[in-house]
CSV table of C-alpha atoms in Angstrom, one decimal:
chain,number,residue,atom,x,y,z
A,1,MET,CA,-74.9,145.3,186.8
A,2,SER,CA,-74.8,141.6,186.5
A,3,GLU,CA,-77.0,139.6,188.8
A,4,GLN,CA,-75.2,138.1,191.9
A,5,GLN,CA,-75.1,134.3,191.9
A,6,PRO,CA,-76.4,132.6,195.0
A,7,LEU,CA,-73.8,131.1,197.3
A,8,LYS,CA,-73.3,127.4,197.0
A,9,GLU,CA,-74.4,125.2,199.9
A,10,TYR,CA,-71.5,124.5,202.3
A,11,ARG,CA,-70.5,120.9,202.3
A,12,PRO,CA,-67.7,119.9,204.7
A,13,ILE,CA,-65.1,117.5,203.4
A,14,PHE,CA,-65.8,115.3,206.5
A,15,ASN,CA,-69.2,114.9,207.8
A,16,ARG,CA,-68.9,115.8,211.5
A,17,SER,CA,-72.0,113.8,212.4
A,18,TYR,CA,-69.8,110.7,212.3
A,19,LEU,CA,-67.5,112.0,215.0
A,20,LYS,CA,-70.1,111.1,217.7
A,21,TYR,CA,-69.7,107.5,216.7
A,22,LEU,CA,-65.9,107.5,216.6
A,23,GLY,CA,-65.5,106.8,220.3
A,24,PHE,CA,-67.8,103.9,220.2
A,25,VAL,CA,-65.9,102.4,217.2
A,26,VAL,CA,-62.6,102.8,219.0
A,27,ALA,CA,-64.0,101.2,222.2
A,28,ILE,CA,-65.2,98.2,220.1
A,29,ALA,CA,-61.8,97.9,218.4
A,30,ILE,CA,-60.0,97.9,221.8
A,31,ILE,CA,-62.2,95.2,223.1
A,32,PHE,CA,-61.7,93.1,220.0
A,33,LEU,CA,-57.9,93.5,220.1
A,34,SER,CA,-57.7,92.8,223.9
A,35,GLU,CA,-59.8,89.6,223.6
A,36,LYS,CA,-57.9,88.1,220.7
A,37,SER,CA,-56.0,84.8,221.5
A,38,PRO,CA,-52.6,85.3,223.2
A,39,GLN,CA,-49.7,85.0,220.7
A,40,PRO,CA,-47.6,81.9,221.5
A,41,LEU,CA,-43.8,81.7,221.5
A,42,ALA,CA,-42.1,79.5,219.0
A,43,GLN,CA,-41.7,76.0,220.4
A,44,PRO,CA,-38.9,73.5,219.8
A,45,GLN,CA,-39.6,71.0,217.1
A,46,LEU,CA,-38.7,67.3,217.0
A,47,ILE,CA,-35.9,66.6,214.6
A,48,ALA,CA,-37.2,64.6,211.6
A,49,GLN,CA,-36.9,60.9,212.1
A,50,ALA,CA,-35.1,61.5,215.4
A,51,LYS,CA,-34.1,58.4,217.4
A,52,SER,CA,-33.0,60.2,220.5
A,53,GLY,CA,-36.0,62.5,221.0
A,54,LEU,CA,-33.8,65.6,220.2
A,55,GLN,CA,-35.8,68.8,219.6
A,56,GLN,CA,-34.4,71.9,217.9
A,57,LEU,CA,-35.2,75.6,218.0
A,58,GLN,CA,-33.7,78.2,215.7
A,59,ILE,CA,-33.0,81.6,217.2
A,60,ASP,CA,-32.1,84.7,215.2
A,61,GLY,CA,-28.6,86.0,215.8
A,62,LEU,CA,-27.3,83.1,217.9
A,63,GLU,CA,-23.5,83.1,217.7
A,64,GLN,CA,-22.8,79.6,218.9
A,65,GLN,CA,-24.7,76.3,218.7
A,66,ARG,CA,-26.1,75.2,222.0
A,67,LEU,CA,-27.1,71.9,223.3
A,68,LEU,CA,-28.8,71.5,226.7
A,69,LEU,CA,-29.0,68.0,228.1
A,70,SER,CA,-31.2,67.4,231.2
A,71,PHE,CA,-30.7,64.2,233.0
A,72,SER,CA,-33.3,63.0,235.4
A,73,SER,CA,-31.9,62.9,239.0
A,74,SER,CA,-33.3,61.7,242.3
A,75,PRO,CA,-33.5,64.4,245.0
A,76,ALA,CA,-30.8,64.4,247.7
A,77,LEU,CA,-32.8,64.3,250.9
A,78,THR,CA,-30.9,62.5,253.7
A,79,GLY,CA,-27.8,64.1,255.3
A,80,SER,CA,-25.4,61.7,253.5
A,81,GLU,CA,-27.1,62.2,250.2
A,82,GLN,CA,-27.0,66.0,250.5
A,83,LYS,CA,-23.3,66.0,251.4
A,84,GLN,CA,-22.4,63.7,248.5
A,85,ARG,CA,-24.5,65.7,246.1
A,86,GLN,CA,-22.8,69.0,247.1
A,87,LEU,CA,-19.4,67.3,246.8
A,88,ILE,CA,-20.0,66.1,243.2
A,89,TYR,CA,-21.8,69.2,242.1
A,90,GLN,CA,-19.0,71.4,243.3
A,91,ALA,CA,-16.4,69.3,241.5
A,92,LEU,CA,-18.5,69.4,238.3
A,93,ARG,CA,-18.7,73.2,238.4
A,94,LYS,CA,-14.9,73.5,238.8
A,95,SER,CA,-14.5,71.0,235.9
A,96,VAL,CA,-16.4,73.3,233.6
A,97,ALA,CA,-13.4,75.7,233.5
A,98,ASP,CA,-11.3,72.8,232.1
A,99,SER,CA,-13.7,72.0,229.3
A,100,GLN,CA,-13.6,73.5,225.8
A,101,TYR,CA,-17.3,73.1,225.1
A,102,VAL,CA,-19.2,72.8,228.5
A,103,ASN,CA,-20.5,76.2,229.3
A,104,ALA,CA,-22.4,75.5,232.6
A,105,VAL,CA,-23.9,72.8,234.8
A,106,LEU,CA,-27.0,73.1,236.9
A,107,TRP,CA,-28.1,70.4,239.4
A,108,THR,CA,-31.5,70.9,241.0
A,109,PHE,CA,-33.6,68.5,243.0
A,110,ASP,CA,-34.6,66.4,240.1
A,111,ARG,CA,-32.4,67.2,237.1
A,112,LEU,CA,-28.8,67.7,236.1
A,113,GLU,CA,-28.5,70.1,233.2
A,114,ILE,CA,-25.3,70.3,231.1
A,115,GLU,CA,-25.1,73.1,228.6
A,116,LEU,CA,-22.7,72.8,225.6
A,117,HIS,CA,-21.5,75.6,223.4
A,118,TRP,CA,-19.5,75.4,220.2
A,119,PRO,CA,-18.8,77.6,217.1
A,120,PRO,CA,-20.9,76.8,214.0
A,121,GLU,CA,-17.8,76.0,211.9
A,122,GLN,CA,-16.6,73.3,214.4
A,123,ASP,CA,-17.7,69.8,215.0
A,124,ILE,CA,-18.3,68.4,218.5
A,125,SER,CA,-18.1,65.0,220.0
A,126,ILE,CA,-20.7,64.8,222.8
A,127,ALA,CA,-19.2,61.5,224.1
A,128,ASP,CA,-15.7,63.0,224.5
A,129,THR,CA,-17.0,66.2,226.0
A,130,LEU,CA,-19.1,64.5,228.7
A,131,GLN,CA,-16.3,62.0,229.4
A,132,GLN,CA,-13.8,64.8,229.9
A,133,LEU,CA,-16.2,66.7,232.1
A,134,VAL,CA,-16.6,63.7,234.4
A,135,ASP,CA,-13.0,62.7,234.4
A,136,ASN,CA,-11.8,66.2,235.3
A,137,SER,CA,-14.3,66.5,238.1
A,138,TYR,CA,-12.6,63.7,240.0
A,139,ARG,CA,-9.5,65.9,240.4
A,140,TYR,CA,-11.7,68.2,242.6
A,141,ASP,CA,-13.3,65.4,244.5
A,142,THR,CA,-10.8,65.3,247.3
A,143,ALA,CA,-10.8,64.2,251.0
A,144,ALA,CA,-10.1,67.8,252.1
A,145,THR,CA,-13.1,69.1,250.2
A,146,GLU,CA,-15.3,66.3,251.6
A,147,LYS,CA,-14.2,67.2,255.2
A,148,LEU,CA,-15.0,70.9,254.5
A,149,ILE,CA,-18.4,70.2,253.1
A,150,ALA,CA,-19.2,67.9,256.1
A,151,ALA,CA,-18.2,70.6,258.6
A,152,GLN,CA,-20.3,73.2,256.8
A,153,TYR,CA,-23.3,70.8,256.7
A,154,TYR,CA,-22.8,70.2,260.5
A,155,LEU,CA,-22.9,73.9,261.4
A,156,GLN,CA,-25.8,74.6,259.1
A,157,SER,CA,-27.8,71.7,260.4
A,158,LYS,CA,-27.8,73.3,263.9
A,159,GLN,CA,-29.8,76.3,262.7
A,160,PRO,CA,-33.5,76.0,263.7
A,161,GLN,CA,-34.9,76.3,260.2
A,162,GLN,CA,-32.4,73.8,258.8
A,163,LEU,CA,-33.3,71.4,261.6
A,164,LEU,CA,-36.9,71.5,260.5
A,165,LEU,CA,-36.0,71.1,256.8
A,166,ASN,CA,-33.7,68.2,257.5
A,167,SER,CA,-36.4,66.4,259.5
A,168,PHE,CA,-38.9,67.0,256.7
A,169,ASN,CA,-36.5,65.9,254.0
A,170,GLN,CA,-35.8,62.7,255.9
A,171,SER,CA,-39.5,61.9,256.0
A,172,MET,CA,-39.7,62.4,252.2
A,173,ALA,CA,-36.6,60.3,251.4
A,174,SER,CA,-38.6,57.0,251.4
A,175,HIS,CA,-40.7,58.4,248.5
A,176,TYR,CA,-37.8,58.5,246.1
A,177,TYR,CA,-35.1,56.0,244.9
A,178,ALA,CA,-31.5,56.9,246.0
A,179,GLN,CA,-29.3,58.1,243.2
A,180,GLY,CA,-26.3,56.1,242.0
A,181,ASN,CA,-23.0,57.7,241.1
A,182,LEU,CA,-22.5,60.3,238.5
A,183,ARG,CA,-21.5,57.8,235.7
A,184,GLN,CA,-24.7,55.9,236.3
A,185,LEU,CA,-26.7,59.1,236.2
A,186,LEU,CA,-25.3,59.8,232.7
A,187,THR,CA,-26.2,56.4,231.2
A,188,ARG,CA,-29.9,57.1,230.6
A,189,ARG,CA,-31.0,59.2,227.7
A,190,PRO,CA,-31.5,62.9,228.7
A,191,THR,CA,-34.1,65.3,227.3
A,192,ALA,CA,-32.1,67.2,224.7
A,193,LEU,CA,-32.7,70.6,223.3
A,194,LEU,CA,-30.6,72.0,220.4
A,195,PHE,CA,-30.5,75.8,219.7
A,196,THR,CA,-29.1,77.0,216.3
A,197,ALA,CA,-29.0,80.3,214.4
A,198,GLU,CA,-32.0,81.2,212.4
A,199,SER,CA,-29.9,81.2,209.2
A,200,ASP,CA,-28.4,77.8,209.9
A,201,GLN,CA,-29.4,75.4,207.1
A,202,SER,CA,-27.0,72.6,208.0
A,203,GLN,CA,-27.8,69.0,208.9
A,204,LEU,CA,-26.5,69.6,212.5
A,205,GLY,CA,-29.7,68.3,214.1
A,206,ALA,CA,-29.4,65.0,212.4
A,207,ILE,CA,-25.7,64.7,213.3
A,208,ILE,CA,-26.4,65.5,217.0
A,209,ASP,CA,-29.4,63.1,217.0
A,210,ARG,CA,-27.2,60.2,215.8
A,211,GLN,CA,-24.6,60.9,218.4
A,212,LEU,CA,-27.2,61.0,221.2
A,213,ALA,CA,-28.9,57.8,220.1
A,214,ALA,CA,-25.5,56.0,220.0
A,215,LEU,CA,-24.3,57.4,223.3
A,216,PHE,CA,-27.6,56.8,225.2
A,217,PRO,CA,-29.1,53.5,224.0
A,218,LEU,CA,-31.3,53.3,227.1
A,219,PRO,CA,-34.6,55.3,227.0
A,220,GLY,CA,-35.1,58.2,229.3
A,221,PRO,CA,-36.6,57.4,232.7
A,222,GLU,CA,-40.2,58.1,233.3
A,223,PHE,CA,-41.1,60.4,236.2
A,224,PRO,CA,-42.0,58.2,239.2
A,225,LYS,CA,-45.6,58.2,240.3
A,226,PRO,CA,-46.0,60.4,243.3
A,227,VAL,CA,-46.8,58.6,246.6
A,228,SER,CA,-49.8,60.1,248.4
A,229,TRP,CA,-48.9,61.7,251.7
A,230,GLN,CA,-50.1,60.6,255.1
A,231,ALA,CA,-50.8,63.4,257.6
A,232,LYS,CA,-48.0,63.5,260.2
A,233,GLN,CA,-47.1,65.6,263.3
A,234,ARG,CA,-43.8,65.6,264.9
A,235,ILE,CA,-42.1,67.6,267.7
A,236,LEU,CA,-38.3,68.2,267.8
A,237,ASN,CA,-36.5,69.2,270.9
A,238,ALA,CA,-34.3,72.4,270.7
A,239,ARG,CA,-31.5,73.5,272.9
A,240,THR,CA,-32.3,77.2,272.6
A,241,GLY,CA,-35.3,79.2,273.6
A,242,GLN,CA,-36.4,79.5,270.0
A,243,ASN,CA,-39.5,77.8,268.7
A,244,SER,CA,-40.1,77.2,265.0
A,245,PHE,CA,-42.8,75.5,263.1
A,246,LEU,CA,-43.1,73.9,259.6
A,247,SER,CA,-46.2,73.0,257.7
A,248,ALA,CA,-46.0,71.2,254.3
A,249,VAL,CA,-48.5,70.1,251.7
A,250,GLN,CA,-48.1,68.0,248.6
A,251,LEU,CA,-48.2,69.7,245.2
A,252,GLU,CA,-50.8,68.5,242.7
A,253,THR,CA,-49.8,67.1,239.3
A,254,LEU,CA,-47.7,69.6,237.4
A,255,SER,CA,-49.3,71.7,234.7
A,256,ASN,CA,-48.8,75.3,233.6
A,257,GLY,CA,-52.2,76.4,235.2
A,258,GLN,CA,-52.0,74.5,238.5
A,259,ASN,CA,-48.4,75.2,239.1
A,260,GLN,CA,-49.1,79.0,238.8
A,261,VAL,CA,-52.0,78.8,241.3
A,262,GLU,CA,-49.7,77.1,243.9
A,263,LEU,CA,-46.9,79.5,243.3
A,264,LEU,CA,-49.1,82.5,243.5
A,265,SER,CA,-50.6,81.3,246.8
A,266,ASN,CA,-47.1,81.3,248.4
A,267,PHE,CA,-46.3,84.9,247.3
A,268,VAL,CA,-49.8,86.1,248.4
A,269,LEU,CA,-49.6,84.4,251.8
A,270,SER,CA,-46.1,85.8,252.4
A,271,ARG,CA,-47.3,89.4,251.7
A,272,TYR,CA,-50.4,88.9,253.9
A,273,LEU,CA,-48.4,87.5,256.9
A,274,GLN,CA,-45.6,90.1,256.7
A,275,GLU,CA,-48.1,93.0,256.8
A,276,ARG,CA,-50.1,91.7,259.8
A,277,PRO,CA,-49.2,93.8,262.8
A,278,ASP,CA,-49.8,90.9,265.3
A,279,TYR,CA,-46.9,89.0,263.7
A,280,ARG,CA,-44.2,91.6,263.8
A,281,GLY,CA,-40.9,90.0,264.8
A,282,LEU,CA,-41.8,86.7,263.2
A,283,ASN,CA,-40.0,85.4,260.0
A,284,PHE,CA,-42.1,83.6,257.4
A,285,ARG,CA,-40.4,81.5,254.8
A,286,LEU,CA,-42.5,79.9,252.0
A,287,ILE,CA,-41.0,77.3,249.7
A,288,HIS,CA,-42.4,76.0,246.4
A,289,GLN,CA,-40.4,72.9,245.4
A,290,PRO,CA,-41.4,70.9,242.3
A,291,ILE,CA,-40.0,67.4,242.0
A,292,TYR,CA,-40.6,65.7,238.6
A,293,ASP,CA,-44.3,66.3,238.1
A,294,GLY,CA,-45.1,66.6,241.8
A,295,GLY,CA,-43.3,68.0,244.8
A,296,TYR,CA,-44.3,70.1,247.9
A,297,ARG,CA,-44.7,73.5,249.2
A,298,LEU,CA,-44.2,74.5,252.8
A,299,LEU,CA,-44.4,77.3,255.3
A,300,ILE,CA,-41.7,77.8,258.1
A,301,ILE,CA,-42.4,80.2,261.0
A,302,SER,CA,-39.5,81.2,263.1
A,303,SER,CA,-38.2,84.0,265.3
A,304,ALA,CA,-35.1,85.2,267.1
A,305,THR,CA,-37.0,84.8,270.4
A,306,LYS,CA,-39.3,82.1,271.7
A,307,ILE,CA,-42.7,81.8,270.0
A,308,ALA,CA,-45.6,81.2,272.3
A,309,ALA,CA,-47.7,78.1,271.4
A,310,PRO,CA,-50.9,80.2,271.4
A,311,LEU,CA,-49.4,82.5,268.7
A,312,LEU,CA,-48.7,79.5,266.4
A,313,GLN,CA,-52.2,78.3,267.0
A,314,GLN,CA,-53.6,81.8,266.2
A,315,ILE,CA,-51.7,81.9,262.9
A,316,SER,CA,-52.8,78.4,261.8
A,317,SER,CA,-56.4,79.2,262.8
A,318,GLU,CA,-56.3,82.5,260.8
A,319,ILE,CA,-54.9,80.8,257.7
A,320,ALA,CA,-57.4,78.0,257.9
A,321,VAL,CA,-60.3,80.5,257.4
A,322,LEU,CA,-58.6,83.0,255.2
A,323,SER,CA,-61.2,84.5,252.8
A,324,PRO,CA,-60.8,85.8,249.2
A,325,ALA,CA,-61.6,89.4,250.3
A,326,GLN,CA,-58.6,89.4,252.7
A,327,ILE,CA,-56.1,88.7,249.9
A,328,GLU,CA,-57.6,90.4,246.8
A,329,ASP,CA,-55.3,93.4,246.9
A,330,HIS,CA,-52.2,91.2,247.6
A,331,LEU,CA,-53.1,89.0,244.6
A,332,THR,CA,-53.4,92.0,242.3
A,333,GLN,CA,-50.0,93.3,243.3
A,334,VAL,CA,-48.3,89.9,243.1
A,335,LYS,CA,-49.7,89.3,239.6
A,336,ASP,CA,-48.3,92.7,238.4
A,337,GLN,CA,-44.9,91.9,239.9
A,338,LEU,CA,-44.7,88.4,238.4
A,339,LEU,CA,-45.7,89.7,235.0
A,340,GLN,CA,-43.0,92.3,235.1
A,341,GLN,CA,-40.4,89.7,236.1
A,342,TYR,CA,-41.6,87.3,233.4
A,343,GLN,CA,-41.3,90.1,230.8
A,344,SER,CA,-37.7,90.8,232.0
A,345,LEU,CA,-36.9,87.1,231.7
A,346,LEU,CA,-38.2,86.9,228.1
A,347,GLU,CA,-36.1,89.9,227.1
A,348,ASP,CA,-32.9,88.1,228.3
A,349,PRO,CA,-31.8,85.6,225.7
A,350,GLU,CA,-29.7,83.6,228.1
A,351,ARG,CA,-32.4,83.2,230.7
A,352,LEU,CA,-35.0,82.4,228.0
A,353,ILE,CA,-32.9,79.5,226.7
A,354,LYS,CA,-32.7,78.1,230.2
A,355,LEU,CA,-36.5,78.5,230.6
A,356,TYR,CA,-37.0,76.6,227.4
A,357,SER,CA,-34.8,73.8,228.7
A,358,LYS,CA,-36.6,73.6,232.1
A,359,LYS,CA,-40.0,73.6,230.5
A,360,HIS,CA,-38.9,70.9,228.0
A,361,PHE,CA,-37.7,68.7,230.8
A,362,TYR,CA,-41.1,68.9,232.6
A,363,ARG,CA,-43.0,68.4,229.3
A,364,LEU,CA,-44.6,71.9,229.3
A,365,ASN,CA,-44.7,74.6,226.7
A,366,THR,CA,-42.8,77.9,227.2
A,367,LEU,CA,-45.3,80.7,227.5
A,368,SER,CA,-45.2,84.0,225.8
A,369,ARG,CA,-45.9,87.2,227.8
A,370,SER,CA,-49.5,87.3,226.5
A,371,GLU,CA,-50.0,83.6,227.3
A,372,TYR,CA,-48.5,84.1,230.8
A,373,SER,CA,-50.7,87.1,231.4
A,374,ALA,CA,-53.8,85.2,230.2
A,375,HIS,CA,-53.0,82.4,232.7
A,376,LEU,CA,-52.7,84.9,235.5
A,377,ASP,CA,-56.0,86.5,234.6
A,378,THR,CA,-57.8,83.2,235.0
A,379,ILE,CA,-56.7,82.9,238.7
A,380,ASP,CA,-59.0,84.5,241.2
A,381,ALA,CA,-58.8,85.1,245.0
A,382,GLU,CA,-61.0,82.1,245.8
A,383,GLN,CA,-58.6,79.7,244.1
A,384,ILE,CA,-55.7,81.3,246.0
A,385,SER,CA,-57.4,81.3,249.4
A,386,ALA,CA,-58.3,77.6,248.9
A,387,GLN,CA,-54.7,76.8,248.2
A,388,ILE,CA,-53.5,78.7,251.2
A,389,ARG,CA,-55.9,76.9,253.5
A,390,LYS,CA,-54.5,73.6,252.4
A,391,LEU,CA,-51.3,74.4,254.4
A,392,PHE,CA,-53.2,73.7,257.6
A,393,GLY,CA,-55.7,71.2,256.1
A,394,ASP,CA,-56.1,67.5,256.9
A,395,ASN,CA,-53.4,66.1,254.7
A,396,THR,CA,-50.3,68.1,255.9
A,397,ILE,CA,-47.0,67.2,257.5
A,398,SER,CA,-46.3,69.5,260.5
A,399,ILE,CA,-43.1,69.7,262.5
A,400,ARG,CA,-42.6,71.8,265.6
A,401,LEU,CA,-39.2,72.7,267.2
A,402,GLN,CA,-39.5,73.6,270.8
A,403,GLN,CA,-37.3,73.9,273.9
A,404,ARG,CA,-36.9,70.9,276.0
């Protein structure tokens, strides 16, 4: 009988002693990946040797060329300015339907945006297109429309919140130059953003640049320097039993970071006030209104019934000492909501193009989701509570509407 050979030593294909280190390695990898720099979005690029300041961005799958022109516009603040702005804006929107290449117009406080679309195989005359848009708008600028807008403005201005806003806007009107007519508005060079298909290799950018430079020889206007506010208090008499209150504070110089802090503070304060049981029955309206690279934010408190003066004092006193701990949970939830909304915006090509145009006008980069999330992560409850407290600080404008 042959001698039995001894069994060979068992050697596993994988040394299981390494498994105890696997979790540690994975954790390190997660930390490394989570801390890498946020990935930016592609940004528009200045056309080579551009004379008009035209910038271009190529987007994959874009079916039509798009040009967005943003003209700097003074805010309409007085009653007559608001009615005139509404009249012209309404006529412009109706005129869009008569235009072959104008897709939309948008008129905010400080800019008039005109969006042009045309097929890649066609040429476009920007001068003729804008001329037609303005000329056609006059057909809708009628005396009957003007009377209707005036009547609507009169009825709206009797509402308590609108009375406060009108009074506030009137006090701001002296800070800005009054706007001329529409033709004058369109004489100065706009910020121009051209979107083309990713596969487009034409010289379209240079062609559009030459048109813009010839059409707008004057340079684009600089943003006016913001005037520092002076603290003001005013009381308006109301004919009803309703009391309302407005408190406004000036925005700081516009930037991606600072703008986000101020905007977040409005959302957080709104959530905080709406959940306070002592304030049930009250309506809180918070407005964040950039104008050029400044602007304002304000809080309006109103109710269907009379608001006792001590209650308004209680609210202002509470906000003036609001601590970070009181708003921490609200801040977390608001950040999550804003991030979801921003992700939804980025996934919509039409809204994303508009965002690019808006940021380009204000001379800011358009942020990717990761960049936006990183910005939110840098904002803490102490910064937010400090911004909220400014609404009842020393340099505010406050207006109270009370019964005679």
